[in-house]
Short mmCIF file of C-alpha atoms in Angstrom, two decimals:
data_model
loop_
_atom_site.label_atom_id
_atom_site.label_comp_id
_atom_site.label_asym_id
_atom_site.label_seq_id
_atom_site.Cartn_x
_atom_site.Cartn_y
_atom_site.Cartn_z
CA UNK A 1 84.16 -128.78 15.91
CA UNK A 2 84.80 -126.36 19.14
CA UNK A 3 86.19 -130.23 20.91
CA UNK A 4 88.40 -130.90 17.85
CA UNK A 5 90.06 -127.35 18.15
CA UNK A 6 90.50 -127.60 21.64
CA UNK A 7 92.33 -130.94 21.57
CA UNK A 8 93.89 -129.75 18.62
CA UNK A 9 95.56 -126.37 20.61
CA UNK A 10 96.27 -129.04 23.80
CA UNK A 11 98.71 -131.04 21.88
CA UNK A 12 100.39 -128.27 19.94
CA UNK A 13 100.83 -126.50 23.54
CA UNK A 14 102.03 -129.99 25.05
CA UNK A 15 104.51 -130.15 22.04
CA UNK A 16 105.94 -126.33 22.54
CA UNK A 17 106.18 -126.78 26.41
CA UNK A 18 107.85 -130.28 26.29
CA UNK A 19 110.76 -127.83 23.27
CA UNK A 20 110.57 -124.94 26.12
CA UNK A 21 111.63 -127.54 28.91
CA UNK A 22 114.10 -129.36 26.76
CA UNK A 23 116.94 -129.11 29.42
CA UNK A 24 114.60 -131.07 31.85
CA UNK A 25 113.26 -133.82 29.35
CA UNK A 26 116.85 -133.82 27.86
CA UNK A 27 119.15 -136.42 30.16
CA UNK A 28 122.24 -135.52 28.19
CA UNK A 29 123.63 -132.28 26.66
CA UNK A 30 123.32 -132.19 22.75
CA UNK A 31 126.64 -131.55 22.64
CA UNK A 32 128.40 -133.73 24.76
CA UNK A 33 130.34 -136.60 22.87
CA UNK A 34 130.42 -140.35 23.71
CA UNK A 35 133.22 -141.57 20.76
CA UNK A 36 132.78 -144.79 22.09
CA UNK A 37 129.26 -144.99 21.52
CA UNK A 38 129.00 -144.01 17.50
CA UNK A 39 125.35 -144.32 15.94
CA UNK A 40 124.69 -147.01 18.90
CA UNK A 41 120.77 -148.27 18.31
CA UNK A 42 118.24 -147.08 20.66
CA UNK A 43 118.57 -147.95 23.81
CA UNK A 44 116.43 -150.96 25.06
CA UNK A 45 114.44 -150.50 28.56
CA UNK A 46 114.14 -154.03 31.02
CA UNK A 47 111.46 -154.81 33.34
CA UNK A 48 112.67 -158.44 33.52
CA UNK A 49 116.16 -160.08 33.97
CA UNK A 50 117.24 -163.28 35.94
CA UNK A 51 116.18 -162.65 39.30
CA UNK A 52 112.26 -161.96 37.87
CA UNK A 53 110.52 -158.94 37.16
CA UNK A 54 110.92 -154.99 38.30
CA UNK A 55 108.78 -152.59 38.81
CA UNK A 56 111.31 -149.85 37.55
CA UNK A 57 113.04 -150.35 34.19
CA UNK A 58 116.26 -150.38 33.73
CA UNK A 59 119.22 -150.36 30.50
CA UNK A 60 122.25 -152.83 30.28
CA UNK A 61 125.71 -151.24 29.05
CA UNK A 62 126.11 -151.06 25.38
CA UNK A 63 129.48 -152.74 24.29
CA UNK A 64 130.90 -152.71 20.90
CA UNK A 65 131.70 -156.07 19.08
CA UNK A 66 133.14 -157.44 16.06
CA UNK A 67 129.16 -158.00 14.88
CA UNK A 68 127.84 -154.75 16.08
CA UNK A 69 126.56 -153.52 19.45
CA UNK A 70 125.97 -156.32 22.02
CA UNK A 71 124.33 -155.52 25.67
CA UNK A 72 126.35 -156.55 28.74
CA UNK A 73 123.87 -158.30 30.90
CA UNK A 74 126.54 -158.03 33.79
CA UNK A 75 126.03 -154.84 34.19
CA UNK A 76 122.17 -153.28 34.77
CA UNK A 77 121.79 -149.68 35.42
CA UNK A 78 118.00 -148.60 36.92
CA UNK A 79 116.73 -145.87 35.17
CA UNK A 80 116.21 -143.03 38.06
CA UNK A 81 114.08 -140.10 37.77
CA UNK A 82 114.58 -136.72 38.66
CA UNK A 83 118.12 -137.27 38.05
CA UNK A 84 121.06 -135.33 39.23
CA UNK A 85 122.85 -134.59 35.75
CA UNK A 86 124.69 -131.74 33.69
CA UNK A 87 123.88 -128.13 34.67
CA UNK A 88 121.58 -126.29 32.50
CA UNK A 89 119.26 -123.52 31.67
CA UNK A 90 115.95 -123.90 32.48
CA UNK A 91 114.26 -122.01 29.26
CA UNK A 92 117.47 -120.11 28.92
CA UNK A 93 117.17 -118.34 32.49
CA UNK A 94 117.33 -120.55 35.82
CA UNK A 95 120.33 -122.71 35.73
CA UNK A 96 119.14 -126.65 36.70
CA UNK A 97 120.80 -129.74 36.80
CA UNK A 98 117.68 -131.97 37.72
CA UNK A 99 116.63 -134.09 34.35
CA UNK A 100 113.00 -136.17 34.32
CA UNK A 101 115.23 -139.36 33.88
CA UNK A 102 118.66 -140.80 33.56
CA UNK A 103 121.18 -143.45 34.52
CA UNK A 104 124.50 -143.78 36.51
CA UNK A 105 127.49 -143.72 34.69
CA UNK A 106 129.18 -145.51 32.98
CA UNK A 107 125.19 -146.63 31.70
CA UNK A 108 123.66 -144.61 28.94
CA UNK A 109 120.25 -144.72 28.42
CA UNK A 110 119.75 -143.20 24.14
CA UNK A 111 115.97 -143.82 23.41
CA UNK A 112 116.74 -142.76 19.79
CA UNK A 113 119.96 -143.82 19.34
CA UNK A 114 123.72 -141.94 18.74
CA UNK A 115 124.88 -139.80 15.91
CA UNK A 116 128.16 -140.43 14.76
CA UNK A 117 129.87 -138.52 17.48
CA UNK A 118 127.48 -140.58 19.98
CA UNK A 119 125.83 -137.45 21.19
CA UNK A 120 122.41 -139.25 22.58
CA UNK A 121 119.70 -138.26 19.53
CA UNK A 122 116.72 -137.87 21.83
CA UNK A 123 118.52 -134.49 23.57
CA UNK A 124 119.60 -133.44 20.17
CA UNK A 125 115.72 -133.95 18.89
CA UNK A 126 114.63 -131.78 22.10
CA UNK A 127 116.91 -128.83 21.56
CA UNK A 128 116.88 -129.15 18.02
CA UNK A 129 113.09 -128.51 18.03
CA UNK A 130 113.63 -125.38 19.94
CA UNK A 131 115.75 -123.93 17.14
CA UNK A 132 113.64 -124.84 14.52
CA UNK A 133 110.30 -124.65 15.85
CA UNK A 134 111.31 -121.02 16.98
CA UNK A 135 112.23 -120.03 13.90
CA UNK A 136 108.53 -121.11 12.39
CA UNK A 137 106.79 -118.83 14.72
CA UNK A 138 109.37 -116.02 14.84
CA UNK A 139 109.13 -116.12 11.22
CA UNK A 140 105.35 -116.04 10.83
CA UNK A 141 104.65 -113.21 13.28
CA UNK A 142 107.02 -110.89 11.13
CA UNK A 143 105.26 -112.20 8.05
CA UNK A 144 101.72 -111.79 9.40
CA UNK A 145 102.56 -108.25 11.49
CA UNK A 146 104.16 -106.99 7.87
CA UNK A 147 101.31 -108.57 5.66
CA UNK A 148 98.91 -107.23 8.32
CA UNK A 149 99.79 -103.49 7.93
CA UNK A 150 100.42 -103.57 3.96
CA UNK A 151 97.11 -105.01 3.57
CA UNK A 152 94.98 -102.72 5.91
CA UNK A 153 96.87 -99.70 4.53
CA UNK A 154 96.01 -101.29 1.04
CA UNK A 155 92.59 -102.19 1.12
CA UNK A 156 91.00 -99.32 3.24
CA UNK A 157 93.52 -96.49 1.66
CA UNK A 158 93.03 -98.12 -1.79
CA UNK A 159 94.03 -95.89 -5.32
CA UNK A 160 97.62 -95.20 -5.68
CA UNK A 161 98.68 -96.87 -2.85
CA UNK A 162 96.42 -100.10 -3.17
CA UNK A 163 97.89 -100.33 -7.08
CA UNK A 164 101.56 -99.65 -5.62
CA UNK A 165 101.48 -102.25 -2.54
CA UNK A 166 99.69 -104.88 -4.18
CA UNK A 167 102.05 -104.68 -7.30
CA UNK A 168 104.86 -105.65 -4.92
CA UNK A 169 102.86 -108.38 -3.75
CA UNK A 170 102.44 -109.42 -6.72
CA UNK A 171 106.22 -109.69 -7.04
CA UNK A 172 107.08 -111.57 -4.71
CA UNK A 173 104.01 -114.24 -5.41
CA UNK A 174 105.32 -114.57 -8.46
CA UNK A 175 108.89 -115.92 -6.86
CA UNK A 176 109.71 -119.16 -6.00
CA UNK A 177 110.05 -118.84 -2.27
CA UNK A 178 112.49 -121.25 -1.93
CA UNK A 179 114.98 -120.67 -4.58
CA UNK A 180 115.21 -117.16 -3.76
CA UNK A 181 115.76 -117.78 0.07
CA UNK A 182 118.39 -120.00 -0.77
CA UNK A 183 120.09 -117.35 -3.00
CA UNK A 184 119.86 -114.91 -0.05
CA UNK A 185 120.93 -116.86 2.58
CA UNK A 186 123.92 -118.03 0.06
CA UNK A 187 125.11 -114.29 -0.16
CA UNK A 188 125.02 -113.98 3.80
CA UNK A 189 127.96 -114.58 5.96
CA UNK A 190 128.64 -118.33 7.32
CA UNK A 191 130.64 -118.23 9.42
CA UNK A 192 128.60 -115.90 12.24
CA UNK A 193 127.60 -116.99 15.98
CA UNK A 194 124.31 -119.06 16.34
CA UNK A 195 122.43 -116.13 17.58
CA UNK A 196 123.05 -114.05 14.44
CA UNK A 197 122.21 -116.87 12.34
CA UNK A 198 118.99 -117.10 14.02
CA UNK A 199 118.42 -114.16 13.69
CA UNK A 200 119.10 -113.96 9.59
CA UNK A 201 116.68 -117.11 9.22
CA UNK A 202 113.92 -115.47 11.06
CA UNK A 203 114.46 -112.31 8.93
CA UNK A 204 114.68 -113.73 5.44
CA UNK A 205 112.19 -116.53 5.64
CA UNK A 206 109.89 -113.87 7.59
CA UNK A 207 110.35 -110.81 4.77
CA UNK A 208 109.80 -113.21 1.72
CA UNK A 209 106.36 -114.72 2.85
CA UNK A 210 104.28 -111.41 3.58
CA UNK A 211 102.81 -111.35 0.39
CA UNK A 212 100.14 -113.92 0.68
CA UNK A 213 98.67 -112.97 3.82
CA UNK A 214 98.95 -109.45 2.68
CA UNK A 215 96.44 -109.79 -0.04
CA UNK A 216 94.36 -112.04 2.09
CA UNK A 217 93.92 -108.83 4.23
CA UNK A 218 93.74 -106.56 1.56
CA UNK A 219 90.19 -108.45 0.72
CA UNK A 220 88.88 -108.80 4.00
CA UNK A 221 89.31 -104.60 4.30
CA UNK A 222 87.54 -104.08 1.24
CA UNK A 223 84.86 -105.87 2.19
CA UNK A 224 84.32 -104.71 5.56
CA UNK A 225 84.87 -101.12 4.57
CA UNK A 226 81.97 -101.01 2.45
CA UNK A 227 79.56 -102.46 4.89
CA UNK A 228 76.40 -99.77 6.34
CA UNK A 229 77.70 -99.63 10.69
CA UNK A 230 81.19 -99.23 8.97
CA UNK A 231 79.90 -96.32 7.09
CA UNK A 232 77.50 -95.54 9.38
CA UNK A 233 80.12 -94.56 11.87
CA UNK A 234 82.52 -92.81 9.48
CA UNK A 235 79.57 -90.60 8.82
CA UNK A 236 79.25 -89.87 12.58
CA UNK A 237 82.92 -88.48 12.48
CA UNK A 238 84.72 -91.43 14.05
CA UNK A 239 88.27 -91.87 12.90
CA UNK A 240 90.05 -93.95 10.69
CA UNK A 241 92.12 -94.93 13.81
CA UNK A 242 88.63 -96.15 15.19
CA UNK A 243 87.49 -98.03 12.63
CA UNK A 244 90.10 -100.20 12.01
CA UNK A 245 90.49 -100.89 15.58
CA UNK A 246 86.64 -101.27 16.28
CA UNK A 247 85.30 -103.01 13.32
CA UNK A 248 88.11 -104.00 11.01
CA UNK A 249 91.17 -105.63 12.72
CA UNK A 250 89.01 -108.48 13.95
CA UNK A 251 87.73 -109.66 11.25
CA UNK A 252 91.51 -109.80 10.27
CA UNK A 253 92.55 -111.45 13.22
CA UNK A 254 90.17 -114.54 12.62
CA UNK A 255 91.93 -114.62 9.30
CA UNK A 256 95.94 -114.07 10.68
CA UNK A 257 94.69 -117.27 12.94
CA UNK A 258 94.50 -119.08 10.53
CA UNK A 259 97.52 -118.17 8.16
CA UNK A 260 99.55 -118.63 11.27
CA UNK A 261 98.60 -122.31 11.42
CA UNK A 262 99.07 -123.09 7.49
CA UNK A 263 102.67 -120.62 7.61
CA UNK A 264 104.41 -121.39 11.09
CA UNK A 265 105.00 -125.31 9.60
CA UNK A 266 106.22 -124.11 6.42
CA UNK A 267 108.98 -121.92 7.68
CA UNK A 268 109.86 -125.15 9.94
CA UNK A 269 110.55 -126.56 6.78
CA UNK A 270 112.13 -123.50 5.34
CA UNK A 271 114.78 -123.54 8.04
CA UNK A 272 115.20 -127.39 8.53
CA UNK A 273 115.80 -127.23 4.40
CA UNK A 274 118.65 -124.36 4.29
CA UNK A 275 119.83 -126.38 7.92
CA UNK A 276 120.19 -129.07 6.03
CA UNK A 277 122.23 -127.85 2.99
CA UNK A 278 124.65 -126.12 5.38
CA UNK A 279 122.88 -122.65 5.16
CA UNK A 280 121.40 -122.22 8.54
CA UNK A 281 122.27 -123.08 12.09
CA UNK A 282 125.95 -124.62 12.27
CA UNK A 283 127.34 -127.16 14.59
CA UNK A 284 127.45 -127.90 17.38
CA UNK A 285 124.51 -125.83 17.95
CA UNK A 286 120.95 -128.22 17.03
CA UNK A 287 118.63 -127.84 14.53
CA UNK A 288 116.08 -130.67 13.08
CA UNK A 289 117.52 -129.10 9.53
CA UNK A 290 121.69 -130.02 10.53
CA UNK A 291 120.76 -133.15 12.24
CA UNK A 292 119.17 -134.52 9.50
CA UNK A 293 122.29 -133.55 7.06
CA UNK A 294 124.62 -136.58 8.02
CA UNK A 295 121.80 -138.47 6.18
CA UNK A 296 122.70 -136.99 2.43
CA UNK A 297 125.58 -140.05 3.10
CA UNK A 298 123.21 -143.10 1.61
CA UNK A 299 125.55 -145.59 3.90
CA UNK A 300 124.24 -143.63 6.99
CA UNK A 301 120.73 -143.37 5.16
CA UNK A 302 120.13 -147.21 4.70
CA UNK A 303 121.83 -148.22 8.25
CA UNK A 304 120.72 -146.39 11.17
CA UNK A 305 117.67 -145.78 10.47
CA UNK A 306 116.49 -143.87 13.89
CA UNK A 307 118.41 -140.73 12.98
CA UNK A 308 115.35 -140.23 11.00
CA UNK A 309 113.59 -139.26 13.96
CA UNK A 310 113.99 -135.53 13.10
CA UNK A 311 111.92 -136.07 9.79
CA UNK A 312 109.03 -137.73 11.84
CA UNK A 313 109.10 -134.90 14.40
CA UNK A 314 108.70 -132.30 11.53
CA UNK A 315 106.05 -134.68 10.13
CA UNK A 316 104.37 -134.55 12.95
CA UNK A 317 104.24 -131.14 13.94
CA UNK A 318 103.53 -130.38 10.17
CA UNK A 319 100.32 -132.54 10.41
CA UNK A 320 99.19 -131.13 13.72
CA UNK A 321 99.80 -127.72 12.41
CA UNK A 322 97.73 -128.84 9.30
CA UNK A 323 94.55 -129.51 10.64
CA UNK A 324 94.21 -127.50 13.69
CA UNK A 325 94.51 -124.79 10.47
CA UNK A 326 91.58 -127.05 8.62
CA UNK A 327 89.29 -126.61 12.38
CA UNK A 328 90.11 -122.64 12.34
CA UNK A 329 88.78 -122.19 8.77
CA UNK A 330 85.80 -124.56 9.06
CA UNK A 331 84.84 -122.45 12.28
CA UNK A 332 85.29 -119.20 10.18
CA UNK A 333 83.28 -120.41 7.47
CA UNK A 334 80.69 -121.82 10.11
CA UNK A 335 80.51 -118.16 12.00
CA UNK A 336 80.60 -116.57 8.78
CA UNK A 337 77.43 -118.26 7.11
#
């Protein structure tokens, strides 16, 4: 069970580092146009051409013909790494322009493929995973940290304020989550920078889905302020302060762990959805959610079938995200028993 969570935590950090270091693992900018190139296939690697086999791989020039795209065997172009490309910002700080891999120009090497403006799909997948995967976690720690302190302030205040604060939990259980965000984010502004709209995502998704983990909360502080050493020590005079710190916030935090594994994938999907109904991050700018709008066109849908590649990386992470939640509660129940 401990191995299982373990490898389960390795790939989810592998998948966040390779979205942190998207300028390096990206050879092209997201943004960058090829109109030459529109939803070109993905690109095909070589080891082998007339002269025999090669140890490094290389891509032949895509050409467009009356029957599609056709590959130029004239023209080879090794695929180099640590390649001298665009300028960029490491993480957003240290500008860089070395990238793991890439080709000379006028080659293009597009291991999933064009959009329709022939901006290379795999860089668009990288960065777009930043936006989106950042809004999950953003998301959940407001949910959790506001869940968290309604639901200790609930369950160890109770009366009054347990019947007030859980009615409003209530509330917003009863709403359908994804309705109303779409009716908020509808009101908002469109046209705002990127940053802002960020920024409204995070907040709106975040705000709606406290309620769950604050009842959650709520019951594991009513049961652990009944037990005897948590009495035991009020009756010595320690302070409420002191209690929750000592004996009650971890139990929560075993709990929270596990919440943010089942909520950070479902805000994913909360921003990728209003992304992809032209409520959240715009063009140019990324997002899993606005790259996978261009498929609502069923001619685009049924053709090119790698600018699915978004949906499989939100499948993925979904799953991951899944049952490394599944390990966290069978170890709580395990500890618990």
């Amino acid at each position: 069970m401990r191995a299982k969570t373990a490898i389960l935590i390795a790939v989810l950090a592998a998948l966040h580092l390779a979205l942190l270091f998207a300028g390096f693992l990206a050879p092209y900018d997201p943004a960058k146009q090829d109109r030459d190139l529109p939803y070109a296939p993905p690109t095909r690697l070589h080891f082998r051409d007339g002269n025999g086999w090669h140890l490094r791989p290389f891509v032949y020039r895509l050409t467009a013909g009356p029957y599609g795209y056709q590959e130029d065997s004239s023209q080879a172009f090794p695929v180099r790494l640590l390649f001298k490309g665009h300028v960029y910002k490491l993480s957003g700080v240290a500008p860089l322009e070395w990238h793991l891999f890439g080709v000379d120009q006028p080659g293009k090497i597009a291991l999933f493929g064009t959009d329709e403006f022939g901006r290379d799909e795999f860089s668009r997948l990288l960065y777009g995973g930043q936006i989106s995967v950042a809004a999950g976690i953003v998301a959940t720690l407001m949910a959790l940290i506001t869940g968290a302190i309604f639901g200790i302030v609930a369950g160890y205040y109770g009366r009054m304020l347990d019947d007030f604060l859980m009615g409003g939990t209530e509330l917003f259980l009863c709403l359908p989550w994804l309705y109303f965000l779409l009716g908020v984010r509808a009101f908002l502004p469109l046209h705002i920078s990127p940053a802002r709209t960020f920024l409204l995502l995070t907040t709106v998704i975040g705000l709606i889905g406290w309620a769950r983990p604050a009842r959650l909360v709520r019951g594991i502080v009513l049961s652990a302020r009944t037990r005897n050493y948590v009495l035991a020590a009020k009756g010595f005079g320690a302070s409420d302060f002191y209690l929750m710190r000592r004996h009650i916030l971890p139990e929560v935090m075993s709990v929270l762990l596990t919440q943010s594994a089942l909520l950070v994938p479902r805000y994913i999907a909360a921003e990728v959805t209003l992304s992809f109904f032209g409520l959240g991050v715009n063009e140019p700018m990324a997002s899993w959610g606005n790259m996978l709008s261009v498929l609502q066109r069923y001619s685009v849908l049924v053709s090119y079938g790698w600018l699915l590649a978004p949906a499989a990386a939100l499948v993925i992470t979904s799953v991951i995200y899944a049952l490394l939640a599944d390990a966290l509660h069978s170890r709580l129940e395990f500890h618990s028993t």
